[in-house]
Tab-separated table of C-alpha atoms in Angstrom:
chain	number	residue	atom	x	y	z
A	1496	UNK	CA	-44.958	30.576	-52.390
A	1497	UNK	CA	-45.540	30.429	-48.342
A	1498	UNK	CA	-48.687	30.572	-46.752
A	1499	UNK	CA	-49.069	34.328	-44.926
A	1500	UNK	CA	-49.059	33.778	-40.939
A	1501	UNK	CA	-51.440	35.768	-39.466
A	1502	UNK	CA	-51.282	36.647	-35.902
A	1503	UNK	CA	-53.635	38.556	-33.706
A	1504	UNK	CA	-52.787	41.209	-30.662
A	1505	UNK	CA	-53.307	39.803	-27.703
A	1506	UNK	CA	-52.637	39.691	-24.132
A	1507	UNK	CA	-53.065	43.614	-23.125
A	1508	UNK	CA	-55.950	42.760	-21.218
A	1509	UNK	CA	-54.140	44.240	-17.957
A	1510	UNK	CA	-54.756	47.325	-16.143
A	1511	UNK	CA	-51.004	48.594	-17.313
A	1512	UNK	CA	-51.919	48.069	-21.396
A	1513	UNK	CA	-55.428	48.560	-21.072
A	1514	UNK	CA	-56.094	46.894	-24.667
A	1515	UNK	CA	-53.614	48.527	-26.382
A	1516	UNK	CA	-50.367	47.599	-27.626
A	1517	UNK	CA	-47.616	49.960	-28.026
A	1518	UNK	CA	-45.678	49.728	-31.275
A	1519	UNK	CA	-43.156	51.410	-33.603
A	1520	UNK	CA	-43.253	51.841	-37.323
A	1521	UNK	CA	-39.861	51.624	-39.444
A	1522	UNK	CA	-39.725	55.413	-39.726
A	1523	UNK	CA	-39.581	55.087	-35.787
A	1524	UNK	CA	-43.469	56.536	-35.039
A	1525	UNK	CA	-44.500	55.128	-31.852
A	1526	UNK	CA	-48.308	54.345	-32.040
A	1527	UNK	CA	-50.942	51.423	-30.194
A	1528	UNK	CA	-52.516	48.841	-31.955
A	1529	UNK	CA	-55.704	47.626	-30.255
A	1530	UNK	CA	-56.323	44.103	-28.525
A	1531	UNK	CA	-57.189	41.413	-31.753
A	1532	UNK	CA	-56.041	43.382	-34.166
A	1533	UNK	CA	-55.050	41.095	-37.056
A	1534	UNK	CA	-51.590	41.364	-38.133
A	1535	UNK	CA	-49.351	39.126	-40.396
A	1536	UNK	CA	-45.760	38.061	-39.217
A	1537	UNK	CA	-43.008	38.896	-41.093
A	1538	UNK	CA	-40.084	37.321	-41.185
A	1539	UNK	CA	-37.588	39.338	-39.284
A	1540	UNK	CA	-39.794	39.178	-36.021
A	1541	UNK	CA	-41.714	42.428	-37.745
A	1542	UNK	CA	-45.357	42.532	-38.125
A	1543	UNK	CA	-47.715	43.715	-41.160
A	1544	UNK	CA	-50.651	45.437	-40.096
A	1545	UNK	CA	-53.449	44.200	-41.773
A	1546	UNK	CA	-56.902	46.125	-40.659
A	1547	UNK	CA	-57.318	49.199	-38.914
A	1548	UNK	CA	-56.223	53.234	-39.448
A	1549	UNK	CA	-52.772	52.130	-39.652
A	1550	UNK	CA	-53.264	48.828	-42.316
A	1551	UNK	CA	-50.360	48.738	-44.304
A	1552	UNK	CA	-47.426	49.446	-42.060
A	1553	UNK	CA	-44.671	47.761	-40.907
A	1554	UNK	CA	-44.213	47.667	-36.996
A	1555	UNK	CA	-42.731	45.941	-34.229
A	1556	UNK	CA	-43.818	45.857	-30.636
A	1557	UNK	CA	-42.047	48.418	-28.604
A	1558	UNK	CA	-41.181	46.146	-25.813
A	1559	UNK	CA	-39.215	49.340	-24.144
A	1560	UNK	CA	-43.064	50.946	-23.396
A	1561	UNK	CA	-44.318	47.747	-21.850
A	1562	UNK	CA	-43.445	47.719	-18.074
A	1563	UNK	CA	-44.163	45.211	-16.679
A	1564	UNK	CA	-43.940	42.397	-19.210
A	1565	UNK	CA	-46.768	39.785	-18.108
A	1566	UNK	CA	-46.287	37.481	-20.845
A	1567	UNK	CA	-43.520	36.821	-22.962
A	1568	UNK	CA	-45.157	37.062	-26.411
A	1569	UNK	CA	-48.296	39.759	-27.067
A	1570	UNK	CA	-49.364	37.745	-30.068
A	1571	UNK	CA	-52.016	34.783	-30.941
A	1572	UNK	CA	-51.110	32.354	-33.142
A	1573	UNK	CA	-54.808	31.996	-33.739
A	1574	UNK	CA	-58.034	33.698	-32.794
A	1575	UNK	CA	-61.576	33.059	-34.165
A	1576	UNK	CA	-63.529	36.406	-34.106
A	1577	UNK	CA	-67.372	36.822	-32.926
A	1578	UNK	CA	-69.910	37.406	-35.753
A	1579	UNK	CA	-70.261	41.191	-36.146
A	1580	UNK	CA	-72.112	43.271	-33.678
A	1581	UNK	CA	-75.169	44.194	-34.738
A	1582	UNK	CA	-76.496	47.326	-32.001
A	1583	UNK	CA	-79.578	49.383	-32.464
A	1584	UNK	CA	-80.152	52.887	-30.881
A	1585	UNK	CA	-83.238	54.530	-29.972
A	1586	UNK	CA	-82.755	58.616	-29.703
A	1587	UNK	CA	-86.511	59.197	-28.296
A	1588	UNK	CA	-85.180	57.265	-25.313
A	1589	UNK	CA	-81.440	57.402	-25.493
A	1590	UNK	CA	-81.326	53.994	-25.088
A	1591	UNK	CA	-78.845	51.723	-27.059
A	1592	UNK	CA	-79.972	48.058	-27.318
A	1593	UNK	CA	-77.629	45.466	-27.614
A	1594	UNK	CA	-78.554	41.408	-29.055
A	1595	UNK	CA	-78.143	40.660	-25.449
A	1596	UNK	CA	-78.525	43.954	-22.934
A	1597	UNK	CA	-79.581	47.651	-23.516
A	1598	UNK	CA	-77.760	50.816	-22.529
A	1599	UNK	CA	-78.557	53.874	-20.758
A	1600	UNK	CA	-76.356	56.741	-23.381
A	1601	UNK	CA	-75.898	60.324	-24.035
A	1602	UNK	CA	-76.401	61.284	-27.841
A	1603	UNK	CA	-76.121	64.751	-29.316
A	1604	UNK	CA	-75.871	65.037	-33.199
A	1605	UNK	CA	-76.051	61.328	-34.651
A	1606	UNK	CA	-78.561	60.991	-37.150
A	1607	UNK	CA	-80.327	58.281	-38.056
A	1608	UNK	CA	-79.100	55.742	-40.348
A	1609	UNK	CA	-76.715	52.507	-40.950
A	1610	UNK	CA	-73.144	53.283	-39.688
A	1611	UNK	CA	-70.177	50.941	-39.315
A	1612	UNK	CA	-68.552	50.669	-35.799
A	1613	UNK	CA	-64.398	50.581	-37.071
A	1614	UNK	CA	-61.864	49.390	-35.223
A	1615	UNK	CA	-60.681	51.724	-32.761
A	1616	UNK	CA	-57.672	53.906	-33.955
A	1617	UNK	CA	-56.053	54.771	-30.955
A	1618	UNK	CA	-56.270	55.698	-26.898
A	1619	UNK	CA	-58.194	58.634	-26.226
A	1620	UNK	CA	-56.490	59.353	-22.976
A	1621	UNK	CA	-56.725	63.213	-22.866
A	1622	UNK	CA	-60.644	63.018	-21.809
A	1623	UNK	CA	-60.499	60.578	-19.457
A	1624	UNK	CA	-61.076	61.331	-15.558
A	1625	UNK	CA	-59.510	59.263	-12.893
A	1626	UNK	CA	-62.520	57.810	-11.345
A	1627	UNK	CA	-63.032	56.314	-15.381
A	1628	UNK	CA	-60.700	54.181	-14.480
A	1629	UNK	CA	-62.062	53.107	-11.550
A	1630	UNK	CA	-63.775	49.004	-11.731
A	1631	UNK	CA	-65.043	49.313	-8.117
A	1632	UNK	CA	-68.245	50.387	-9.905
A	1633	UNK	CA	-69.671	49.334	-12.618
A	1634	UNK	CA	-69.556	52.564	-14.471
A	1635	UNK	CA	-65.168	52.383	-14.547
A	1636	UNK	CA	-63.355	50.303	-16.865
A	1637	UNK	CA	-59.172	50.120	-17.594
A	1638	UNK	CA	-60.447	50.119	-20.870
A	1639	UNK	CA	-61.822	53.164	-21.081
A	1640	UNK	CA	-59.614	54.971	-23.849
A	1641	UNK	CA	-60.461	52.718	-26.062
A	1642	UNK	CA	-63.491	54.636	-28.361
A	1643	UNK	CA	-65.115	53.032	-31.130
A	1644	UNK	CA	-65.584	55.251	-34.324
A	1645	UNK	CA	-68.657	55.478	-35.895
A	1646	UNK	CA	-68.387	56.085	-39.707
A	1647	UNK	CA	-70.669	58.804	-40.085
A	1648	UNK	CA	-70.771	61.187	-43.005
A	1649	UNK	CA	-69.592	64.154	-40.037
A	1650	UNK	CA	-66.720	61.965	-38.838
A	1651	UNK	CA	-65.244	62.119	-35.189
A	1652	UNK	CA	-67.990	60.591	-33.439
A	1653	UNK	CA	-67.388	57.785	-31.822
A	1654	UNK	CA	-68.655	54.786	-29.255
A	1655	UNK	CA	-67.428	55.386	-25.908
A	1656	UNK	CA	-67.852	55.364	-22.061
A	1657	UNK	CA	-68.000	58.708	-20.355
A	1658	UNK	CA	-70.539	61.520	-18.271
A	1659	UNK	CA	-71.012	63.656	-21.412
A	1660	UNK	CA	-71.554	64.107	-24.944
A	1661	UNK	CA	-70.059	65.922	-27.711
A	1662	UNK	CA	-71.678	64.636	-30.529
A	1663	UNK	CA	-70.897	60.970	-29.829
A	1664	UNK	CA	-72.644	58.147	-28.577
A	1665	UNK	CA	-71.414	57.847	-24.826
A	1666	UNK	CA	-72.647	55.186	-22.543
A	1667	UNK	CA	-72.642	55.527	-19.171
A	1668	UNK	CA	-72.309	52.449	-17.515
A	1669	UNK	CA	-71.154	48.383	-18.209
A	1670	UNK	CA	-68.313	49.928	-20.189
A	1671	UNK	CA	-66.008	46.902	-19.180
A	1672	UNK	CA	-68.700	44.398	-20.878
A	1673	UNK	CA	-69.059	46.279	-23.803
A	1674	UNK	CA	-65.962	47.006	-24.741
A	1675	UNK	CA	-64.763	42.898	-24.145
A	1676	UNK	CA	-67.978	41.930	-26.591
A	1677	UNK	CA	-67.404	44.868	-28.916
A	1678	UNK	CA	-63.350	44.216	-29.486
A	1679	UNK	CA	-63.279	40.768	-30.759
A	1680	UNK	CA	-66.589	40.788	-33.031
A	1681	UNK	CA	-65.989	41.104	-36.949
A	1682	UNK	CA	-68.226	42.350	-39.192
A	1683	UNK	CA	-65.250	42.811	-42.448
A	1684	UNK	CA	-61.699	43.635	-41.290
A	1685	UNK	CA	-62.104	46.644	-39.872
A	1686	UNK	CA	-65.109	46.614	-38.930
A	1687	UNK	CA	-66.735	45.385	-35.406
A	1688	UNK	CA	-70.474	45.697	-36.924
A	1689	UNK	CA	-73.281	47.893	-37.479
A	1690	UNK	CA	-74.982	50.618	-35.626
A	1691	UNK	CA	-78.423	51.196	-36.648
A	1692	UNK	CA	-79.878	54.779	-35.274
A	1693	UNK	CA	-83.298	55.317	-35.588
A	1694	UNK	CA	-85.681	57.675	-34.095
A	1695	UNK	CA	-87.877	55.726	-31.996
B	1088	UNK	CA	6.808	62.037	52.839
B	1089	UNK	CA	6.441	65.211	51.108
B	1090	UNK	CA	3.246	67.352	51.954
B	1091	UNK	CA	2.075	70.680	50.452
B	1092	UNK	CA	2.248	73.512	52.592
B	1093	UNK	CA	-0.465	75.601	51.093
B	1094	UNK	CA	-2.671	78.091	52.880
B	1095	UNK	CA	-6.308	76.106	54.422
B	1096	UNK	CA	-8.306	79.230	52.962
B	1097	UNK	CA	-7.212	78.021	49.485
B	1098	UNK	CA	-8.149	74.194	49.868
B	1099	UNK	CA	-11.313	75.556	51.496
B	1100	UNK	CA	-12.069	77.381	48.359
B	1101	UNK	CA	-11.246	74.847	46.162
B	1102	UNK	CA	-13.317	71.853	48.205
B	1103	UNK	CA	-16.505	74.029	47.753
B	1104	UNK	CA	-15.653	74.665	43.617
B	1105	UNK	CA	-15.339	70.957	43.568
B	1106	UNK	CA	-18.403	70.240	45.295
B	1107	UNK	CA	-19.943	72.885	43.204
B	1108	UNK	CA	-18.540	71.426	39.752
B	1109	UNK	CA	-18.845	67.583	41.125
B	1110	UNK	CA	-22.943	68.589	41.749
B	1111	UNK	CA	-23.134	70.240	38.415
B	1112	UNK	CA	-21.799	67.224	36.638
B	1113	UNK	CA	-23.746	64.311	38.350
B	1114	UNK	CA	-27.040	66.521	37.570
B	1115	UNK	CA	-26.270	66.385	34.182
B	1116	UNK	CA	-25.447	62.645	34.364
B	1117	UNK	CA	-28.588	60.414	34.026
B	1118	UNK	CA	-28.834	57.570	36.900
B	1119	UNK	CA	-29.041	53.988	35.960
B	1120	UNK	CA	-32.281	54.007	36.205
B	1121	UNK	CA	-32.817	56.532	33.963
B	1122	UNK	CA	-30.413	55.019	31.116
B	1123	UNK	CA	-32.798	51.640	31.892
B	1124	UNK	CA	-35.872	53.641	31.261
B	1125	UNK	CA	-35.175	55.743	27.903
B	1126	UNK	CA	-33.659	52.202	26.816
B	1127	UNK	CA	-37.108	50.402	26.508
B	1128	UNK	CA	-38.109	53.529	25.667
B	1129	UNK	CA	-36.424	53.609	22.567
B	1130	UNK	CA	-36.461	50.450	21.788
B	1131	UNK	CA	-39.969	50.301	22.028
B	1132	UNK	CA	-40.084	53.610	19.831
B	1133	UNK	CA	-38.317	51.916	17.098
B	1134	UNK	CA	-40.281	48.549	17.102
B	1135	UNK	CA	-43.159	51.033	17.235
B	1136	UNK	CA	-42.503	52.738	13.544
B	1137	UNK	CA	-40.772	49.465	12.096
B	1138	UNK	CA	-44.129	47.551	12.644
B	1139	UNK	CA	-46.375	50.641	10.940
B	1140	UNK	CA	-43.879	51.562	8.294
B	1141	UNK	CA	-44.379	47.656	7.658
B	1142	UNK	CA	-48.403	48.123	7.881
B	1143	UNK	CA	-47.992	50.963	5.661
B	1144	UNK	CA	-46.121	49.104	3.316
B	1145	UNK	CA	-49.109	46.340	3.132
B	1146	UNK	CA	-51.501	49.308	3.114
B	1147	UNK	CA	-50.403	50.549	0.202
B	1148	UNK	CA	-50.036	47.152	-1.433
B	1149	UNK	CA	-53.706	46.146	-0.948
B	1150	UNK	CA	-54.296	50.145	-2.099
B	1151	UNK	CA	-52.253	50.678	-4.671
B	1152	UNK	CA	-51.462	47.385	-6.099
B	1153	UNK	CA	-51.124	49.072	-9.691
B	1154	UNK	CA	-48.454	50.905	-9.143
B	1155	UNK	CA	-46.510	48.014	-6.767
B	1156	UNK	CA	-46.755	46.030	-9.609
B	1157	UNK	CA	-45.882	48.593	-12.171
B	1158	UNK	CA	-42.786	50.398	-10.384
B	1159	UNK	CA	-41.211	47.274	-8.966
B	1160	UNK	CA	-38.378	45.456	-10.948
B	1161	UNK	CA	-40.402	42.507	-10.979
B	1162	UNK	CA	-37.637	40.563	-12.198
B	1163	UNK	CA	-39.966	38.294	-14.087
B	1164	UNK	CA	-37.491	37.418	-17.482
B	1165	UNK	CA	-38.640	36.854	-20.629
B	1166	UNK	CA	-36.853	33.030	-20.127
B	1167	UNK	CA	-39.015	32.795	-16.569
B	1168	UNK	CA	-42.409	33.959	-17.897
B	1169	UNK	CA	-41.904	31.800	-21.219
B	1170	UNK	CA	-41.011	28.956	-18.655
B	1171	UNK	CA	-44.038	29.721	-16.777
B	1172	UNK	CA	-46.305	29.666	-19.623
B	1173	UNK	CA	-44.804	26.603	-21.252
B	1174	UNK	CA	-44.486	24.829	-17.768
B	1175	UNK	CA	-48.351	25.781	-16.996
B	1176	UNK	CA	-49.686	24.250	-20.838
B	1177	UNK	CA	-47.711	21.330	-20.738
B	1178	UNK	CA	-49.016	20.619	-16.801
B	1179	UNK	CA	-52.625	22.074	-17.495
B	1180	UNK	CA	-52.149	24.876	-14.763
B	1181	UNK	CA	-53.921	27.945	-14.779
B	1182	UNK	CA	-50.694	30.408	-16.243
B	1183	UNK	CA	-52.538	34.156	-14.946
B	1184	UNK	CA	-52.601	32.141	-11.039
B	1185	UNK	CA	-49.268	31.193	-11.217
B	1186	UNK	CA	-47.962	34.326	-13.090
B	1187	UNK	CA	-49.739	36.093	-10.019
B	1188	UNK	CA	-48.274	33.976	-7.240
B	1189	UNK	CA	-45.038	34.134	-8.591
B	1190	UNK	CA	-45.334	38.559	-8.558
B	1191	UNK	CA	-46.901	38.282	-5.040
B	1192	UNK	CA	-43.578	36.464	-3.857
B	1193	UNK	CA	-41.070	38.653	-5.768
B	1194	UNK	CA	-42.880	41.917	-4.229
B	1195	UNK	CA	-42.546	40.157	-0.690
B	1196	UNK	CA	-39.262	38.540	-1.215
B	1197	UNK	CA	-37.695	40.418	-3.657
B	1198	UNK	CA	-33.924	39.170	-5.674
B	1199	UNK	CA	-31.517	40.444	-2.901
B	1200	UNK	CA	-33.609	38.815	-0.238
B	1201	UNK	CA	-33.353	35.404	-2.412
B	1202	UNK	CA	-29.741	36.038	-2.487
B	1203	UNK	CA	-29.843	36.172	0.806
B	1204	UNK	CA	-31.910	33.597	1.649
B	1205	UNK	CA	-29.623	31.425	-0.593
B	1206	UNK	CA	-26.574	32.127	1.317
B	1207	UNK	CA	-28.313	31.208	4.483
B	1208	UNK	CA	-28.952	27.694	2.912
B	1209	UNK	CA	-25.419	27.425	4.083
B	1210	UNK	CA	-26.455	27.021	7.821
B	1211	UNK	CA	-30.214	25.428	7.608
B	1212	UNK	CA	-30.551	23.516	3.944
B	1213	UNK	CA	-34.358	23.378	4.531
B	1214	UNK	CA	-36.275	26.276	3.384
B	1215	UNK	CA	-37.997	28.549	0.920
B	1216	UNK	CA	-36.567	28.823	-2.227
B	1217	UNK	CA	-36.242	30.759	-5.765
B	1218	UNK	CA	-38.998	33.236	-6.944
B	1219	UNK	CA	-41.713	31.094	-6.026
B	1220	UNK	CA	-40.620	30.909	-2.388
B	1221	UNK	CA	-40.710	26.904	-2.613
B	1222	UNK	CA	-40.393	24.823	0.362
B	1223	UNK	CA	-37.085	22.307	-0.146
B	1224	UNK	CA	-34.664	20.438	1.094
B	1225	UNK	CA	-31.974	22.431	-0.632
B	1226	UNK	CA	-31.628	25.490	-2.411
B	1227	UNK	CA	-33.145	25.730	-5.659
B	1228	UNK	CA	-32.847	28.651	-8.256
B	1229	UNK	CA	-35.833	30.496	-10.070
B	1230	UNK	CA	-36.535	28.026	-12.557
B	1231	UNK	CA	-36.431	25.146	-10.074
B	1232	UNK	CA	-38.881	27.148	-7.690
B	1233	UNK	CA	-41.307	27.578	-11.124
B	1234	UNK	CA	-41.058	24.212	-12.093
B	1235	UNK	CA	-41.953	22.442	-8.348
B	1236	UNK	CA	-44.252	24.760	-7.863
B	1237	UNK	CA	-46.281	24.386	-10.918
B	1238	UNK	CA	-46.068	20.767	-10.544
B	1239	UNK	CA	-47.072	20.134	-6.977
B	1240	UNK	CA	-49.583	23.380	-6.611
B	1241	UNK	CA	-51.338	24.867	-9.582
B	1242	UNK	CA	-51.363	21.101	-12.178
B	1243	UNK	CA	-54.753	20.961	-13.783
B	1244	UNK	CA	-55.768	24.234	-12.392
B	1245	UNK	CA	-56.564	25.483	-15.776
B	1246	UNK	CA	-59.869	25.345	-15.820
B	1247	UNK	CA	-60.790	25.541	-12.045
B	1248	UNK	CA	-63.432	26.819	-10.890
B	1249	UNK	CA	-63.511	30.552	-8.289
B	1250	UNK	CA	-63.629	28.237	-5.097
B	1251	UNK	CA	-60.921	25.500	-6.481
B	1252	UNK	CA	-58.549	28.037	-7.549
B	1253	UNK	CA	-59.325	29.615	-3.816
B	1254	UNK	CA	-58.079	26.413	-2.709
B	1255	UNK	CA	-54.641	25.808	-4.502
B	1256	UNK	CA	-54.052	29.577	-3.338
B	1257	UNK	CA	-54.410	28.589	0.446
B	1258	UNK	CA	-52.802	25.450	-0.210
B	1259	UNK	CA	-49.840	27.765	-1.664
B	1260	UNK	CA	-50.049	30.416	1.679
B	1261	UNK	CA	-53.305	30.234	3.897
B	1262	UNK	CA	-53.775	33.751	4.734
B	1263	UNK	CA	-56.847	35.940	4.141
B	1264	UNK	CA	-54.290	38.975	3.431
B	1265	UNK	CA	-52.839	36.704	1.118
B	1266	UNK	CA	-55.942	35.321	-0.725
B	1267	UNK	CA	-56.643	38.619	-1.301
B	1268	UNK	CA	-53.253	40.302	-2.151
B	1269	UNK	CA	-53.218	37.192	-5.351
B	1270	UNK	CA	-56.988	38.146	-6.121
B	1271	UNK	CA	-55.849	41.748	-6.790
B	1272	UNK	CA	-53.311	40.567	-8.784
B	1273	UNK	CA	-55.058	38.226	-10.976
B	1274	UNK	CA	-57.637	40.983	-11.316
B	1275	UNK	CA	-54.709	43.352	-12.601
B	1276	UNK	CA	-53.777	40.872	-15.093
B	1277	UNK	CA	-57.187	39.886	-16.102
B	1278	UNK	CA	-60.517	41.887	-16.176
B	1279	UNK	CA	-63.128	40.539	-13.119
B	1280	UNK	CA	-65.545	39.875	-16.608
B	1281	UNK	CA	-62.969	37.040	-17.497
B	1282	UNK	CA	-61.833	35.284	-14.322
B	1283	UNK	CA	-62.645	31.606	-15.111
B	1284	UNK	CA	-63.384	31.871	-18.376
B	1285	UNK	CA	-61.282	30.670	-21.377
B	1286	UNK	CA	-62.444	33.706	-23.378
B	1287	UNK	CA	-60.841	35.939	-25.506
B	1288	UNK	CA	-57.729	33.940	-25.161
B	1289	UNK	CA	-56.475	32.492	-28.185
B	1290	UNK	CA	-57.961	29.686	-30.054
């Protein structure tokens, strides 16, 4: 019996990626796995997912969608994750406190209660202005498409940057920081941690 | 000796059409002078968009570095940057420095002007060679240029701090358009949150 070689995604931290990946399933779907994302290596140079909205498949990276290649692998041999994020937010003050910082965010129709932050299923480009894009400010980030869901009992809300709110918790500045201390924290696989909502 | 016995009216006639046509022509003739002047002109036209087409060119490399990077065939192999990255471990280098040094070059001198530059080696041996434009003796290919340069610029570079790794840059080129051109490249590559850290890199 061999040992299972797990591997983790890695190097899309550039402004081209943007912490995703882009690969294709064996039925030919073309999807993005997000940075860290643990995978297991098969072996015929394919990849098991093993956490995530698409756990379970068989990919490869779709080398054809990455232009320019930076590196000449996309994988870690090795990664050790951050303990799970534990965040806390306030509605009374719409403020969303993190074990190190707090948040200025937008929140319209989260409840309060104990949700899991999941890994993030895929780029939410269509939303996204130009100037989110922008790191001359401290409100831009390249990683910007990347949303976190939140597990709540309504579904589709999610952990994001952005200048308004649909229901989800959007935060309005410090995305970049966020986003590189939310993505390789592990609560379970799966899971980045816990969001705790409370009313004041 | 033969001589034309032609009426004087006609010759008169003529002499004053060819006076008339002679005039005509030389006006539409430029002088010397002339020729001299729209000469420099010109020439001083052409130097005059060469040099801003060239500024423009920097311009939009300092503007729009993303998509320089993205829509030029950067010609960076998967055998060069898996020599880079296996040159930089085993020499301690910093691999995102020399990964961006090595794309600064190939943007300024891209594979034909190599070529060329290679060909020229012919004439003067001493020069800059491969796709890290290093100074030799003799002409050196790509993975020659990567594995000098590595060696004699970026070794132990790895974990450098902001002000040392400004250092080995100047060392490499000392301009400030430079310096900064490599900074916006490194900053493509790498979020400003991570420069000089070892973090989120793999373990």
């Amino acid at each position: 019996m061999t040992q299972a070689s797990y591997k983790y995604i890695g190097n899309v931290l550039d402004r081209n990626t943007r912490g995703w990946l882009p690969v294709v399933d064996e039925h030919s779907n073309k999807f993005y796995l997000p940075l860290l994302t643990k995978v297991e290596k098969l072996e015929n140079a394919n990849l098991f997912v093993m956490e995530g909205i698409h756990k379970g498949k068989t990919i490869a990276v779709d080398h054809k969608r990455i232009k320019p290649n930076i590196y000449s692998s996309y994988l870690f041999n090795s990664f050790t994750y951050a303990e799970g994020a534990n965040l806390k937010l306030i509605l009374k003050t719409s403020i969303l406190q993190f074990p190190t910082q707090e948040e200025k965010v937008m929140c319209e129709g989260i409840l309060p209660g104990v949700y899991k932050i999941l890994l993030p299923d895929r780029p939410h480009e269509k939303k996204m202005q130009e100037d989110y894009y922008d790191e001359s400010n401290s409100s831009g980030s390249r990683f910007c498409t990347t949303w976190f869901p939140i597990d709540t009992p309504q579904h589709n809300q999610y952990l994001h940057m952005g200048e308004y709110s649909t229901g989800c918790v959007t935060v309005l500045d410090n995305w970049q920081r966020i986003y590189l201390s939310l993505i390789h924290s592990r609560e379970l696989e799966s899971v980045i941690g816990t969001l705790t909502v409370v009313e004041e | 000796m033969w001589e034309l016995n032609w009426p004087d009216e006609y010759f008169k006639v003529e002499d004053k059409e060819s006076i008339f046509i002679s005039q005509t022509f030389h006006s539409l003739l430029p002088n010397i002078i002339d020729v001299v002047n729209n000469f420099w002109t010109s020439l001083f036209t052409v130097l005059a968009i060469f040099i801003y087409r060239k500024m423009d060119r920097r311009l939009n490399i300092e503007i729009k570095i993303d998509n320089v990077i993205k829509n030029s065939n950067l010609g960076l192999s998967h055998e060069l940057l898996q020599l880079i990255e296996e040159k930089s471990k085993d020499q301690n280098a910093n691999e995102i420095l020399v990964k961006a040094i090595c794309i600064a070059e190939n943007i300024e001198r891209p594979a034909w002007f190599r070529k060329f530059e290679y060909f020229s080696s012919l004439i003067a041996k001493h020069g800059s060679y491969g796709i890290m434009q290093t100074q030799t003796d003799k002409p050196i290919d790509d993975k020659a240029s990567i594995n000098i340069a590595i060696e004699k610029y970026f070794k132990n570079t790895k974990y450098a701090s902001k002000e040392e790794i400004e250092i080995a840059i100047r060392k490499y080129n000392n301009s400030d358009h430079y310096f900064r051109f490599i900074q916006e490249i490194i900053t493509f590559i790498l979020p400003q949150e991570l420069h000089g850290y070892n973090y989120l890199r793999e373990s």
